[in-house]
mmCIF file of C-alpha atoms in Angstrom:
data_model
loop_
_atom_site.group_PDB
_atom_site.id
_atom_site.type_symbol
_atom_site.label_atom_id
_atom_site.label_comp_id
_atom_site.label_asym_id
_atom_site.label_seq_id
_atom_site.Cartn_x
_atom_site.Cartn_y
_atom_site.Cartn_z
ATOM 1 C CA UNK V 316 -15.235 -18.159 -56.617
ATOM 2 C CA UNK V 317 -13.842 -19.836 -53.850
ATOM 3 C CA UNK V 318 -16.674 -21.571 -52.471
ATOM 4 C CA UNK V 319 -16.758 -23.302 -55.772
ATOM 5 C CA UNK V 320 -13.669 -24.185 -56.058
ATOM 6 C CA UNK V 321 -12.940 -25.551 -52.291
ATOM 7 C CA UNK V 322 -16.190 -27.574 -53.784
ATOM 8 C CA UNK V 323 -14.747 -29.194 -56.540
ATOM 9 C CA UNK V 324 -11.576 -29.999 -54.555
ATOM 10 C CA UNK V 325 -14.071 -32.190 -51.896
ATOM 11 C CA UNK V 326 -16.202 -33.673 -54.780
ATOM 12 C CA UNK V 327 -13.323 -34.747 -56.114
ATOM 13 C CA UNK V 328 -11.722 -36.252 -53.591
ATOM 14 C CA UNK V 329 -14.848 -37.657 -51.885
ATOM 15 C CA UNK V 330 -15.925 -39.235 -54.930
ATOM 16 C CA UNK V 331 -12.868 -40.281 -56.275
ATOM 17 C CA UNK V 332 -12.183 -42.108 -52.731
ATOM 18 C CA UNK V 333 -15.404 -43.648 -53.155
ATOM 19 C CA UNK V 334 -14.758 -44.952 -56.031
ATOM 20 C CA UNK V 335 -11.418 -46.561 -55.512
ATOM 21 C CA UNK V 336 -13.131 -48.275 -52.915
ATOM 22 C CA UNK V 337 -15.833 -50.206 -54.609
ATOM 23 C CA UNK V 338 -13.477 -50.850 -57.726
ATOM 24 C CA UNK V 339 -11.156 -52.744 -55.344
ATOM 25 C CA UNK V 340 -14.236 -54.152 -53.965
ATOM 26 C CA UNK V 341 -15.013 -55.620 -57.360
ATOM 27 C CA UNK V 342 -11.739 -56.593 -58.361
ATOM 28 C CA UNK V 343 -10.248 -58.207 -54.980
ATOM 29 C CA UNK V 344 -11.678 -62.042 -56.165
ATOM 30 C CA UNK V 345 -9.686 -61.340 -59.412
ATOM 31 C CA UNK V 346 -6.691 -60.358 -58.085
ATOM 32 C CA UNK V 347 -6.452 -61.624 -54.415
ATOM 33 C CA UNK V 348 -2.968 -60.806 -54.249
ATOM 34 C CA UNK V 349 -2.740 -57.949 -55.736
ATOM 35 C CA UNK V 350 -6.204 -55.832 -54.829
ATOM 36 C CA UNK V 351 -6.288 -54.318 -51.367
ATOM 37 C CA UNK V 352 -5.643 -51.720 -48.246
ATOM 38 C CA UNK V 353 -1.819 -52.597 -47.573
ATOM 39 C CA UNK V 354 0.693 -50.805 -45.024
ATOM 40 C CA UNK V 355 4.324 -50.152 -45.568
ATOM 41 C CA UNK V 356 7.390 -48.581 -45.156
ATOM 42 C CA UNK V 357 5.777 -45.448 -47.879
ATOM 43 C CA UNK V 358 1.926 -45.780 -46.112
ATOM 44 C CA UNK V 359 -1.130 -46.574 -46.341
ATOM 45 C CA UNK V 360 -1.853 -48.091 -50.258
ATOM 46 C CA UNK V 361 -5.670 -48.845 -51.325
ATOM 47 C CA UNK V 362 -5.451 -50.515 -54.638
ATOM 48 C CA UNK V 363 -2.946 -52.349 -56.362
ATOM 49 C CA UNK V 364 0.279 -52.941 -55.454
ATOM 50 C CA UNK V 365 2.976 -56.190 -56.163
ATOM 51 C CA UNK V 366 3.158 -58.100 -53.447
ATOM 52 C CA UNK V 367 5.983 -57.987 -50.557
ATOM 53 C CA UNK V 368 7.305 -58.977 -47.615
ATOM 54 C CA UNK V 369 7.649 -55.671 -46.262
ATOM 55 C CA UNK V 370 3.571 -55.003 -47.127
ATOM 56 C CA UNK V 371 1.018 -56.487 -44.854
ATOM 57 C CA UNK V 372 -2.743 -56.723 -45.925
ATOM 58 C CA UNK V 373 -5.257 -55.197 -43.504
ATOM 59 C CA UNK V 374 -8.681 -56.608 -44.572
ATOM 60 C CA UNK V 375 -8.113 -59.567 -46.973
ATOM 61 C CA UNK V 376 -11.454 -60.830 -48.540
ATOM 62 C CA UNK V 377 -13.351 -58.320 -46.124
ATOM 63 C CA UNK V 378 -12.229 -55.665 -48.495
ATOM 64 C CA UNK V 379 -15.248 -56.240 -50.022
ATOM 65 C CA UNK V 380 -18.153 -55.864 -47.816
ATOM 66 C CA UNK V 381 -15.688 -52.655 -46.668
ATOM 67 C CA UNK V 382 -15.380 -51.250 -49.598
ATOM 68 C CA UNK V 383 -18.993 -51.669 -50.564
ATOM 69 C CA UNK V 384 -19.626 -50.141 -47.553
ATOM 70 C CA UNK V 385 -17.346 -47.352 -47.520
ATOM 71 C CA UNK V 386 -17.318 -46.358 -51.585
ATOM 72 C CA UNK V 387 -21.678 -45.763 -50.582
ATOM 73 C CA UNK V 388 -20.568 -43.505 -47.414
ATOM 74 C CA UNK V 389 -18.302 -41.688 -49.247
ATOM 75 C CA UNK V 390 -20.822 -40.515 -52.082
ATOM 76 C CA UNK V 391 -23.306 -40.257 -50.244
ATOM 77 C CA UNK V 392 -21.605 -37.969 -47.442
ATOM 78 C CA UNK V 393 -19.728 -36.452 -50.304
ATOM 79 C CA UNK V 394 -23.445 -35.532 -52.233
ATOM 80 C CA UNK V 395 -24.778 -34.110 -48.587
ATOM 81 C CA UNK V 396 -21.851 -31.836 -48.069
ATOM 82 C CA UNK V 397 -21.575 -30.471 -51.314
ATOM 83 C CA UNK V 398 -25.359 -29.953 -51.601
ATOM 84 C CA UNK V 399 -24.970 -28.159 -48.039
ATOM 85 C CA UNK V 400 -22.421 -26.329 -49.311
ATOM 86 C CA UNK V 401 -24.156 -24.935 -52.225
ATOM 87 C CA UNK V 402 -26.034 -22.662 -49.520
ATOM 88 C CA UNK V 403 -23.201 -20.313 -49.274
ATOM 89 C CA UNK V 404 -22.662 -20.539 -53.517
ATOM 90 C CA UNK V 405 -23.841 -17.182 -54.946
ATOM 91 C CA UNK V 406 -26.386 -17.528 -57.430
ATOM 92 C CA UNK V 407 -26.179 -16.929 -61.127
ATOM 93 C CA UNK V 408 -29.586 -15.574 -61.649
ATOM 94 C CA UNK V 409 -29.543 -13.015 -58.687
ATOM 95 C CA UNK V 410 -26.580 -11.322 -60.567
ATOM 96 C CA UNK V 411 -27.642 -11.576 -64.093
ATOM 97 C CA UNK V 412 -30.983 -9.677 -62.235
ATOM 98 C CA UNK V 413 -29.203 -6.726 -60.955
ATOM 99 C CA UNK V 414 -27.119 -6.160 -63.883
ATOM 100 C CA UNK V 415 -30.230 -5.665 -66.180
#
């Protein structure tokens, strides 16, 4: 149906975003250089990325209390919206019901 798949789309994107947060969280004392939320001439970039002159690095080492932060909003907000939206999902058991 639609409602489930306008669900996947926001589970996937909420946790993938979450994610990608708290892996650059992790890796930023690795990679210092290379791990971060940079902006550009082409955007905004979370991740990794070669550094340039052009790019300038928004959090530096507070990436990671950020990301921490933000990678646990983003599932959990993701998990409480999709659970809300399951409310409008029609259910399985209802139909197989009716049809017998």
């Amino acid at each position: 149906t639609a409602v489930g798949f306008a669900a996947f789309m926001v589970g996937f994107a909420g946790y993938a975003t979450g994610l990608a947060f708290i892996v650059c969280a992790i890796l930023k004392p690795f990679m210092p250089d290379q791990v971060g939320l940079w902006i550009g001439p082409s955007g905004f970039v979370l991740g990794f990325t070669t550094p340039s002159p052009h790019n300038t690095e928004l959090l530096g080492w507070w990436l990671i209390p950020t990301g921490f932060a933000m990678g646990a909003s983003f599932f959990l907000g993701t998990t409480a919206f999709l659970r809300w939206m399951l409310r409008f999902a029609p259910r399985a058991s209802r139909r197989v019901a009716s049809v017998a």
